[in-house]
mmCIF file of C-alpha atoms in Angstrom:
data_model
loop_
_atom_site.group_PDB
_atom_site.id
_atom_site.type_symbol
_atom_site.label_atom_id
_atom_site.label_comp_id
_atom_site.label_asym_id
_atom_site.label_seq_id
_atom_site.Cartn_x
_atom_site.Cartn_y
_atom_site.Cartn_z
ATOM 1 C CA MET A 1357 101.582 122.418 122.754
ATOM 2 C CA ASP A 1358 98.851 124.875 123.543
ATOM 3 C CA GLN A 1359 95.335 124.769 123.136
ATOM 4 C CA ALA A 1360 95.085 126.051 119.719
ATOM 5 C CA VAL A 1361 96.622 122.878 118.230
ATOM 6 C CA ARG A 1362 94.523 120.419 119.801
ATOM 7 C CA GLN A 1363 91.010 122.240 119.646
ATOM 8 C CA PRO A 1364 90.894 123.801 116.528
ATOM 9 C CA THR A 1365 87.876 126.162 116.016
ATOM 10 C CA ALA A 1366 85.832 126.059 112.700
ATOM 11 C CA GLY A 1367 87.670 129.490 111.625
ATOM 12 C CA ASP A 1368 90.851 127.393 110.563
ATOM 13 C CA ALA A 1369 88.927 125.067 108.638
ATOM 14 C CA ASP A 1370 90.661 126.605 105.435
ATOM 15 C CA THR A 1371 93.891 125.560 106.578
ATOM 16 C CA HIS A 1372 93.097 122.049 108.043
ATOM 17 C CA ASN A 1373 94.689 120.390 105.053
ATOM 18 C CA SER A 1374 98.128 121.669 105.753
ATOM 19 C CA HIS A 1375 98.745 119.580 108.437
ATOM 20 C CA GLY A 1376 97.089 116.657 107.147
ATOM 21 C CA THR A 1377 98.888 114.766 104.344
ATOM 22 C CA ASN A 1378 96.313 115.285 101.299
ATOM 23 C CA ALA A 1379 97.817 118.330 99.698
ATOM 24 C CA THR A 1380 96.507 117.742 96.409
ATOM 25 C CA HIS A 1381 92.816 117.453 96.906
ATOM 26 C CA ASP A 1382 90.613 119.032 99.628
ATOM 27 C CA ALA A 1383 87.442 117.446 99.712
ATOM 28 C CA SER A 1384 85.473 120.406 101.315
ATOM 29 C CA GLN A 1385 85.553 122.320 98.107
ATOM 30 C CA HIS A 1386 83.389 119.675 96.331
ATOM 31 C CA PRO A 1387 80.080 121.230 96.098
ATOM 32 C CA ILE A 1388 76.866 119.232 97.576
ATOM 33 C CA ARG A 1389 75.324 119.635 94.108
ATOM 34 C CA ILE A 1390 77.699 117.035 92.768
ATOM 35 C CA TYR A 1391 76.708 114.377 95.012
ATOM 36 C CA LEU A 1392 73.259 115.059 94.770
ATOM 37 C CA LEU A 1393 73.540 115.011 90.835
ATOM 38 C CA ILE A 1394 75.320 111.348 90.990
ATOM 39 C CA TRP A 1395 72.624 110.242 93.461
ATOM 40 C CA GLY A 1396 70.096 111.228 91.216
ATOM 41 C CA LEU A 1397 71.738 109.390 88.205
ATOM 42 C CA LEU A 1398 72.307 106.124 90.408
ATOM 43 C CA PHE A 1399 68.638 106.269 90.956
ATOM 44 C CA VAL A 1400 67.915 106.423 86.901
ATOM 45 C CA PHE A 1401 70.431 103.961 86.286
ATOM 46 C CA SER A 1402 68.928 101.405 88.700
ATOM 47 C CA ALA A 1403 65.522 102.184 87.536
ATOM 48 C CA MET A 1404 66.630 101.524 84.191
ATOM 49 C CA SER A 1405 68.008 98.016 84.903
ATOM 50 C CA TYR A 1406 65.137 97.473 86.501
ATOM 51 C CA LEU A 1407 62.842 98.270 83.566
ATOM 52 C CA VAL A 1408 65.081 95.836 81.450
ATOM 53 C CA ASP A 1409 63.733 92.979 83.820
ATOM 54 C CA TYR A 1410 60.105 94.353 83.974
ATOM 55 C CA PHE A 1411 59.957 94.433 80.301
ATOM 56 C CA ARG A 1412 61.486 90.941 80.259
ATOM 57 C CA LEU A 1413 63.877 91.953 77.486
ATOM 58 C CA GLN A 1414 65.912 88.856 76.888
ATOM 59 C CA GLY A 1415 69.284 87.382 74.992
ATOM 60 C CA HIS A 1416 72.264 89.637 74.091
ATOM 61 C CA LEU A 1417 70.419 92.820 74.406
ATOM 62 C CA ARG A 1418 69.254 92.079 77.961
ATOM 63 C CA TRP A 1419 72.702 91.412 79.103
ATOM 64 C CA THR A 1420 74.510 94.192 77.305
ATOM 65 C CA LEU A 1421 72.310 96.677 78.942
ATOM 66 C CA ILE A 1422 72.444 94.896 82.395
ATOM 67 C CA ILE A 1423 76.309 95.041 82.492
ATOM 68 C CA LEU A 1424 76.363 98.745 80.707
ATOM 69 C CA PHE A 1425 73.994 100.069 83.665
ATOM 70 C CA MET A 1426 76.208 98.412 86.311
ATOM 71 C CA LEU A 1427 79.363 99.536 85.150
ATOM 72 C CA ILE A 1428 78.202 103.239 84.773
ATOM 73 C CA LYS A 1429 76.692 102.734 88.400
ATOM 74 C CA ALA A 1430 80.031 101.175 89.843
ATOM 75 C CA GLY A 1431 82.087 104.021 87.990
ATOM 76 C CA PHE A 1432 79.955 106.837 89.531
ATOM 77 C CA ILE A 1433 79.989 105.216 93.074
ATOM 78 C CA VAL A 1434 84.015 104.641 92.809
ATOM 79 C CA ALA A 1435 85.084 107.894 91.241
ATOM 80 C CA ILE A 1436 82.592 110.409 93.013
ATOM 81 C CA PHE A 1437 81.331 108.790 96.007
ATOM 82 C CA MET A 1438 84.679 107.193 97.236
ATOM 83 C CA HIS A 1439 86.749 110.338 95.854
ATOM 84 C CA LEU A 1440 88.943 108.341 93.699
ATOM 85 C CA ALA A 1441 88.613 110.666 90.676
ATOM 86 C CA TRP A 1442 90.713 113.115 93.057
ATOM 87 C CA GLU A 1443 93.170 110.759 94.034
ATOM 88 C CA ARG A 1444 96.616 110.407 92.703
ATOM 89 C CA LEU A 1445 97.556 107.895 90.079
ATOM 90 C CA ALA A 1446 99.621 105.684 92.415
ATOM 91 C CA LEU A 1447 96.417 105.145 94.687
ATOM 92 C CA LYS A 1448 94.119 104.679 91.558
ATOM 93 C CA LEU A 1449 96.390 101.963 89.899
ATOM 94 C CA VAL A 1450 96.722 100.265 93.274
ATOM 95 C CA VAL A 1451 93.057 99.792 93.493
ATOM 96 C CA LEU A 1452 91.968 99.701 89.831
ATOM 97 C CA VAL A 1453 94.626 97.218 88.330
ATOM 98 C CA PRO A 1454 94.795 94.087 90.550
ATOM 99 C CA PRO A 1455 91.121 93.092 90.062
ATOM 100 C CA LEU A 1456 91.928 93.055 86.283
ATOM 101 C CA ALA A 1457 93.515 89.455 87.139
ATOM 102 C CA LEU A 1458 89.822 88.383 88.273
ATOM 103 C CA LEU A 1459 89.171 88.451 84.460
ATOM 104 C CA ILE A 1460 91.507 85.566 83.898
ATOM 105 C CA LEU A 1461 89.849 83.659 86.901
ATOM 106 C CA ILE A 1462 86.246 84.624 85.069
ATOM 107 C CA GLY A 1463 87.299 83.064 81.815
ATOM 108 C CA LEU A 1464 88.745 80.058 83.513
ATOM 109 C CA MET A 1465 86.003 79.106 85.279
ATOM 110 C CA ALA A 1466 83.345 79.885 82.327
ATOM 111 C CA VAL A 1467 85.556 77.475 80.454
ATOM 112 C CA GLU A 1468 85.445 74.815 83.248
ATOM 113 C CA GLY A 1469 81.787 75.447 83.956
ATOM 114 C CA ASP A 1470 81.264 74.729 80.017
ATOM 115 C CA TYR A 1471 83.227 71.310 80.444
ATOM 116 C CA THR A 1472 81.203 70.099 83.563
ATOM 117 C CA PHE A 1473 78.022 71.045 81.912
ATOM 118 C CA LEU A 1474 78.899 69.000 78.925
ATOM 119 C CA THR A 1475 80.488 66.291 81.010
ATOM 120 C CA ARG A 1476 76.921 66.149 82.833
ATOM 121 C CA LEU A 1477 75.082 65.805 79.929
ATOM 122 C CA ALA A 1478 77.146 63.141 78.451
ATOM 123 C CA SER A 1479 77.263 61.013 81.643
ATOM 124 C CA PHE A 1480 73.775 61.488 83.225
ATOM 125 C CA THR A 1481 71.265 62.071 80.289
ATOM 126 C CA HIS A 1482 70.317 59.531 77.869
ATOM 127 C CA MET B 1163 108.222 124.664 120.145
ATOM 128 C CA SER B 1164 107.921 128.279 119.964
ATOM 129 C CA THR B 1165 106.534 128.864 116.856
ATOM 130 C CA HIS B 1166 103.316 129.660 116.365
ATOM 131 C CA PRO B 1167 100.967 127.225 115.160
ATOM 132 C CA THR B 1168 99.117 128.995 112.315
ATOM 133 C CA GLY B 1169 102.631 130.345 111.304
ATOM 134 C CA MET B 1170 103.493 126.655 110.647
ATOM 135 C CA ALA B 1171 100.697 125.963 108.835
ATOM 136 C CA ALA B 1172 101.299 128.883 106.222
ATOM 137 C CA ALA B 1173 104.905 127.735 105.961
ATOM 138 C CA THR B 1174 103.641 124.136 105.132
ATOM 139 C CA ALA B 1175 101.049 125.635 102.658
ATOM 140 C CA THR B 1176 103.655 127.553 100.824
ATOM 141 C CA ALA B 1177 106.002 124.764 100.432
ATOM 142 C CA THR B 1178 103.145 122.307 99.126
ATOM 143 C CA ALA B 1179 102.102 125.108 96.751
ATOM 144 C CA THR B 1180 105.716 125.592 95.353
ATOM 145 C CA ASN B 1181 106.435 122.041 95.488
ATOM 146 C CA LEU B 1182 103.616 120.066 93.704
ATOM 147 C CA PRO B 1183 104.675 116.595 92.930
ATOM 148 C CA PRO B 1184 104.238 115.872 88.886
ATOM 149 C CA GLU B 1185 101.230 114.433 87.871
ATOM 150 C CA GLY B 1186 100.165 111.360 85.701
ATOM 151 C CA LEU B 1187 102.857 108.265 85.387
ATOM 152 C CA LYS B 1188 105.951 110.589 85.961
ATOM 153 C CA GLY B 1189 103.751 111.095 89.425
ATOM 154 C CA VAL B 1190 103.657 107.417 90.039
ATOM 155 C CA GLY B 1191 107.208 107.052 89.750
ATOM 156 C CA ALA B 1192 108.038 109.967 91.982
ATOM 157 C CA ASP B 1193 105.837 108.674 94.804
ATOM 158 C CA TRP B 1194 107.043 105.246 94.345
ATOM 159 C CA ALA B 1195 110.785 105.883 93.961
ATOM 160 C CA ALA B 1196 111.120 109.013 96.442
ATOM 161 C CA ASP B 1197 112.583 108.236 99.806
ATOM 162 C CA LYS B 1198 109.188 109.009 101.499
ATOM 163 C CA GLN B 1199 105.765 107.995 101.847
ATOM 164 C CA ALA B 1200 104.051 106.114 98.691
ATOM 165 C CA PHE B 1201 100.520 107.450 99.127
ATOM 166 C CA PRO B 1202 99.939 111.009 100.212
ATOM 167 C CA VAL B 1203 97.012 110.186 101.835
ATOM 168 C CA PRO B 1204 96.145 109.427 105.554
ATOM 169 C CA TRP B 1205 97.180 106.090 106.622
ATOM 170 C CA GLY B 1206 93.814 104.703 107.765
ATOM 171 C CA LYS B 1207 92.177 105.962 104.020
ATOM 172 C CA ALA B 1208 95.398 103.567 102.314
ATOM 173 C CA MET B 1209 94.732 100.772 104.382
ATOM 174 C CA MET B 1210 90.727 101.221 103.967
ATOM 175 C CA TRP B 1211 91.514 101.268 100.341
ATOM 176 C CA ILE B 1212 93.809 97.958 100.437
ATOM 177 C CA PHE B 1213 91.261 96.074 102.547
ATOM 178 C CA LEU B 1214 88.342 96.968 99.997
ATOM 179 C CA LEU B 1215 90.651 95.598 97.326
ATOM 180 C CA SER B 1216 91.224 92.180 99.122
ATOM 181 C CA ASP B 1217 87.320 92.517 99.650
ATOM 182 C CA THR B 1218 87.229 92.765 96.128
ATOM 183 C CA PHE B 1219 88.599 89.454 95.659
ATOM 184 C CA ILE B 1220 86.389 87.705 97.779
ATOM 185 C CA PHE B 1221 83.271 88.809 96.327
ATOM 186 C CA SER B 1222 84.356 88.359 93.134
ATOM 187 C CA CYS B 1223 85.329 84.526 94.168
ATOM 188 C CA PHE B 1224 81.707 84.015 95.100
ATOM 189 C CA LEU B 1225 80.109 85.663 91.998
ATOM 190 C CA THR B 1226 82.471 83.668 89.759
ATOM 191 C CA SER B 1227 81.735 80.418 91.703
ATOM 192 C CA TYR B 1228 78.210 81.366 90.983
ATOM 193 C CA MET B 1229 78.623 81.750 87.561
ATOM 194 C CA ASN B 1230 80.388 78.305 87.423
ATOM 195 C CA VAL B 1231 77.523 76.338 89.170
ATOM 196 C CA ARG B 1232 75.038 78.018 87.270
ATOM 197 C CA ILE B 1233 76.825 77.435 83.883
ATOM 198 C CA SER B 1234 77.336 73.485 85.091
ATOM 199 C CA THR B 1235 73.887 72.644 86.239
ATOM 200 C CA THR B 1236 71.673 70.945 83.696
ATOM 201 C CA ALA B 1237 68.534 71.590 85.957
ATOM 202 C CA PRO B 1238 66.869 75.134 85.149
ATOM 203 C CA TRP B 1239 67.984 77.891 87.436
ATOM 204 C CA PRO B 1240 64.970 79.354 89.187
ATOM 205 C CA ASN B 1241 63.183 82.280 87.676
ATOM 206 C CA THR B 1242 64.553 85.427 90.206
ATOM 207 C CA SER B 1243 62.162 87.493 88.799
ATOM 208 C CA GLU B 1244 59.294 85.704 90.210
ATOM 209 C CA VAL B 1245 61.127 84.230 93.021
ATOM 210 C CA PHE B 1246 61.733 87.565 94.189
ATOM 211 C CA GLY B 1247 58.274 89.461 93.327
ATOM 212 C CA LEU B 1248 55.972 90.878 95.689
ATOM 213 C CA MET B 1249 52.533 90.979 95.858
ATOM 214 C CA VAL B 1250 51.402 94.678 96.106
ATOM 215 C CA ALA B 1251 47.568 95.714 96.164
ATOM 216 C CA GLY B 1252 46.827 92.401 94.404
ATOM 217 C CA HIS B 1253 49.347 92.951 91.424
ATOM 218 C CA ASP B 1254 52.356 90.800 91.500
ATOM 219 C CA ILE B 1255 55.486 93.030 90.738
ATOM 220 C CA PRO B 1256 58.373 91.238 89.815
ATOM 221 C CA LEU B 1257 61.758 91.860 91.566
ATOM 222 C CA PHE B 1258 60.070 94.350 93.622
ATOM 223 C CA LEU B 1259 61.724 93.611 96.944
ATOM 224 C CA ILE B 1260 64.933 94.019 95.637
ATOM 225 C CA ALA B 1261 64.197 97.153 93.606
ATOM 226 C CA LEU B 1262 63.191 98.665 96.989
ATOM 227 C CA MET B 1263 66.428 97.309 98.684
ATOM 228 C CA THR B 1264 68.336 98.729 95.775
ATOM 229 C CA MET B 1265 66.770 102.337 96.285
ATOM 230 C CA ILE B 1266 67.145 102.055 100.014
ATOM 231 C CA LEU B 1267 70.879 101.239 99.700
ATOM 232 C CA ILE B 1268 71.412 104.271 97.411
ATOM 233 C CA THR B 1269 69.773 106.766 99.332
ATOM 234 C CA SER B 1270 71.990 105.547 102.156
ATOM 235 C CA SER B 1271 75.384 106.234 100.101
ATOM 236 C CA GLY B 1272 73.923 109.410 99.216
ATOM 237 C CA THR B 1273 73.272 110.396 102.793
ATOM 238 C CA MET B 1274 76.584 109.090 103.503
ATOM 239 C CA ALA B 1275 78.667 111.026 100.882
ATOM 240 C CA MET B 1276 76.897 114.328 102.015
ATOM 241 C CA ALA B 1277 77.962 113.417 105.742
ATOM 242 C CA VAL B 1278 81.570 113.236 104.342
ATOM 243 C CA ASN B 1279 81.173 116.608 102.852
ATOM 244 C CA PHE B 1280 79.960 118.015 105.927
ATOM 245 C CA GLY B 1281 82.448 116.373 107.922
ATOM 246 C CA TYR B 1282 85.101 118.320 105.868
ATOM 247 C CA ARG B 1283 83.267 121.461 106.455
ATOM 248 C CA ARG B 1284 83.278 120.890 110.228
ATOM 249 C CA ASP B 1285 79.495 120.676 110.448
ATOM 250 C CA ARG B 1286 79.304 118.470 113.599
ATOM 251 C CA ALA B 1287 75.555 118.214 113.693
ATOM 252 C CA LYS B 1288 74.626 117.659 110.087
ATOM 253 C CA THR B 1289 77.384 115.274 109.990
ATOM 254 C CA ALA B 1290 76.473 113.203 112.868
ATOM 255 C CA ARG B 1291 72.943 113.348 111.747
ATOM 256 C CA LEU B 1292 73.488 112.027 108.045
ATOM 257 C CA MET B 1293 75.496 109.347 109.729
ATOM 258 C CA LEU B 1294 72.584 107.983 111.492
ATOM 259 C CA ALA B 1295 70.290 108.646 108.457
ATOM 260 C CA THR B 1296 72.868 106.488 106.743
ATOM 261 C CA ALA B 1297 72.834 103.735 109.811
ATOM 262 C CA ALA B 1298 69.085 103.709 109.879
ATOM 263 C CA LEU B 1299 68.709 103.350 106.227
ATOM 264 C CA GLY B 1300 71.292 100.429 106.588
ATOM 265 C CA LEU B 1301 69.091 98.788 109.402
ATOM 266 C CA CYS B 1302 65.777 98.858 106.906
ATOM 267 C CA PHE B 1303 68.008 96.956 104.107
ATOM 268 C CA LEU B 1304 68.851 94.571 106.856
ATOM 269 C CA GLY B 1305 65.185 94.185 107.737
ATOM 270 C CA MET B 1306 64.161 93.847 104.307
ATOM 271 C CA GLN B 1307 66.774 91.047 103.775
ATOM 272 C CA ALA B 1308 65.623 89.219 106.883
ATOM 273 C CA PHE B 1309 62.093 89.173 105.428
ATOM 274 C CA GLU B 1310 63.390 87.798 101.916
ATOM 275 C CA TRP B 1311 65.428 85.195 103.936
ATOM 276 C CA SER B 1312 62.592 84.152 105.980
ATOM 277 C CA LYS B 1313 60.142 84.242 102.916
ATOM 278 C CA LEU B 1314 62.517 81.970 100.773
ATOM 279 C CA ILE B 1315 63.262 79.609 103.649
ATOM 280 C CA LEU B 1316 59.978 79.086 105.178
ATOM 281 C CA ASP B 1317 57.638 79.523 102.217
ATOM 282 C CA GLU B 1318 59.489 78.676 99.349
ATOM 283 C CA GLY B 1319 61.652 75.759 100.860
ATOM 284 C CA VAL B 1320 64.938 77.018 99.811
ATOM 285 C CA ARG B 1321 67.754 75.449 101.395
ATOM 286 C CA PRO B 1322 71.654 75.516 100.673
ATOM 287 C CA TRP B 1323 71.438 71.850 99.335
ATOM 288 C CA GLY B 1324 68.389 72.071 97.203
ATOM 289 C CA ASN B 1325 64.910 73.701 96.522
ATOM 290 C CA PRO B 1326 61.656 72.604 94.883
ATOM 291 C CA LEU B 1327 62.279 75.461 92.255
ATOM 292 C CA GLY B 1328 64.890 74.325 90.256
ATOM 293 C CA ALA B 1329 68.964 73.897 90.367
ATOM 294 C CA ALA B 1330 70.004 72.815 93.731
ATOM 295 C CA GLN B 1331 72.984 75.340 93.441
ATOM 296 C CA PHE B 1332 70.548 78.117 93.796
ATOM 297 C CA GLY B 1333 70.349 78.138 97.470
ATOM 298 C CA ALA B 1334 74.310 78.082 98.211
ATOM 299 C CA ALA B 1335 74.790 80.700 96.092
ATOM 300 C CA PHE B 1336 71.865 83.006 97.318
ATOM 301 C CA PHE B 1337 72.934 82.275 101.020
ATOM 302 C CA THR B 1338 76.575 82.692 100.503
ATOM 303 C CA ILE B 1339 76.540 85.842 98.355
ATOM 304 C CA THR B 1340 73.547 87.306 100.070
ATOM 305 C CA GLY B 1341 74.436 86.388 103.432
ATOM 306 C CA PHE B 1342 78.088 88.035 103.328
ATOM 307 C CA HIS B 1343 76.731 91.094 101.926
ATOM 308 C CA GLY B 1344 74.166 91.280 104.973
ATOM 309 C CA LEU B 1345 76.974 90.691 107.326
ATOM 310 C CA HIS B 1346 78.926 93.564 105.504
ATOM 311 C CA VAL B 1347 76.041 95.955 105.929
ATOM 312 C CA SER B 1348 75.513 94.628 109.513
ATOM 313 C CA CYS B 1349 79.515 95.387 110.451
ATOM 314 C CA GLY B 1350 78.721 98.866 108.412
ATOM 315 C CA VAL B 1351 76.034 99.727 110.716
ATOM 316 C CA ILE B 1352 77.953 99.419 113.898
ATOM 317 C CA TYR B 1353 80.908 101.044 112.242
ATOM 318 C CA LEU B 1354 79.031 104.120 111.313
ATOM 319 C CA LEU B 1355 77.079 104.284 114.672
ATOM 320 C CA VAL B 1356 80.475 104.380 116.448
ATOM 321 C CA VAL B 1357 81.955 106.847 114.044
ATOM 322 C CA ALA B 1358 78.822 109.083 114.275
ATOM 323 C CA ASN B 1359 78.771 109.334 118.254
ATOM 324 C CA ARG B 1360 82.331 110.215 117.823
ATOM 325 C CA VAL B 1361 81.377 113.045 115.582
ATOM 326 C CA ARG B 1362 78.420 113.887 117.980
ATOM 327 C CA THR B 1363 80.916 113.965 120.948
ATOM 328 C CA GLY B 1364 83.234 116.455 119.379
ATOM 329 C CA PHE B 1365 86.074 113.693 119.334
ATOM 330 C CA TYR B 1366 87.108 114.724 115.746
ATOM 331 C CA ASP B 1367 86.857 118.402 116.609
ATOM 332 C CA ARG B 1368 89.371 117.722 119.617
ATOM 333 C CA LYS B 1369 91.478 115.386 117.320
ATOM 334 C CA GLY B 1370 91.539 118.113 114.290
ATOM 335 C CA SER B 1371 90.538 115.745 111.720
ATOM 336 C CA TYR B 1372 87.482 114.282 110.114
ATOM 337 C CA GLU B 1373 89.456 111.651 107.784
ATOM 338 C CA THR B 1374 87.651 108.908 109.979
ATOM 339 C CA VAL B 1375 84.479 109.771 108.387
ATOM 340 C CA GLU B 1376 85.659 109.646 105.040
ATOM 341 C CA VAL B 1377 87.311 106.277 105.603
ATOM 342 C CA ALA B 1378 84.129 105.268 107.393
ATOM 343 C CA GLY B 1379 82.182 106.447 104.130
ATOM 344 C CA LEU B 1380 84.800 104.286 101.799
ATOM 345 C CA TYR B 1381 83.549 101.179 103.476
ATOM 346 C CA TRP B 1382 79.823 102.063 103.187
ATOM 347 C CA HIS B 1383 80.206 103.190 99.521
ATOM 348 C CA PHE B 1384 81.865 99.811 99.061
ATOM 349 C CA VAL B 1385 78.702 97.748 100.331
ATOM 350 C CA ASP B 1386 76.692 99.793 98.054
ATOM 351 C CA LEU B 1387 79.164 99.017 95.116
ATOM 352 C CA VAL B 1388 78.680 95.146 95.981
ATOM 353 C CA TRP B 1389 75.171 95.408 95.789
ATOM 354 C CA VAL B 1390 75.343 97.007 92.489
ATOM 355 C CA PHE B 1391 77.076 93.617 91.241
ATOM 356 C CA ILE B 1392 74.962 91.213 93.251
ATOM 357 C CA PHE B 1393 71.916 92.991 91.700
ATOM 358 C CA ALA B 1394 73.049 92.653 88.137
ATOM 359 C CA PHE B 1395 74.732 89.083 88.496
ATOM 360 C CA PHE B 1396 71.985 87.353 90.684
ATOM 361 C CA TYR B 1397 68.951 89.315 90.726
ATOM 362 C CA LEU B 1398 68.769 90.559 86.800
ATOM 363 C CA TRP B 1399 70.790 87.847 85.084
#
């Protein structure tokens, strides 16, 4: 093979994806603007979840807001920063479906925790 | 090989333009059923996603066990808002240290995303500089975590088996979860420095692809992602 293949110059940047395997998405097309926008939004939502604590909100309002802001931030990071929004559905499913099994684990452990708590109350306090 | 490389590239480009794989669920079927590679991405990227998936399960198990011990303890859970507060100019600001650490990690994620973007534009200098900035912010985060740990261990007397603030399980959950996350940040800083150095020396220009930068970026964004969950469940709950 000649030098042109092993040492591409800036001029062939527009064709570099053709010998790569990712034909459906060219990350160089994303403007920097979208990253700056998401970056700013992450700051805003982090500040908002911090304010939930600062103003000492309690009860269901606190938990709903914390989880809401958390999921929004996680969504932005995975979809935009990690480019999952531009991947093919087959890869999205591999990444997003298996963690759903964790919901079962969380449910089971919450029930188990309640049971242990009640047992401790019944056995160790009078 | 007698064909000119640019001619080859043009031929491949036309082939993909006229032969686009189907989208949606039909695309999933086509990707898995056809006699070909299931994920049309570089192998490093596919493997990094699989690794991050397994890491998701590890961190989820830690957070779930933290939930379990917190539900089951009869002793009051220490107030994280006060434990992680910081005295600034005579005022006790709740959770100030953690808020700063969060901002630093988000900033580092932003610089990493830009590094990946400049990598695809083949801007070697900017990519390397942004990656070094990301690693520096990671080190800054680690420094603050070291400060947080020493404050808790030396001043507050928190141990994995007990503490004077409340439920004994607090220390075990705290050291396991933040320790494992800190380990990920430390490995990430080393990883970023290695890749940044290769960017700087033109390794990926010779290789003809900056995909490794994106794969390193995936790892770094995941570290930030985990912190989002730790911040919500451990510090704010």
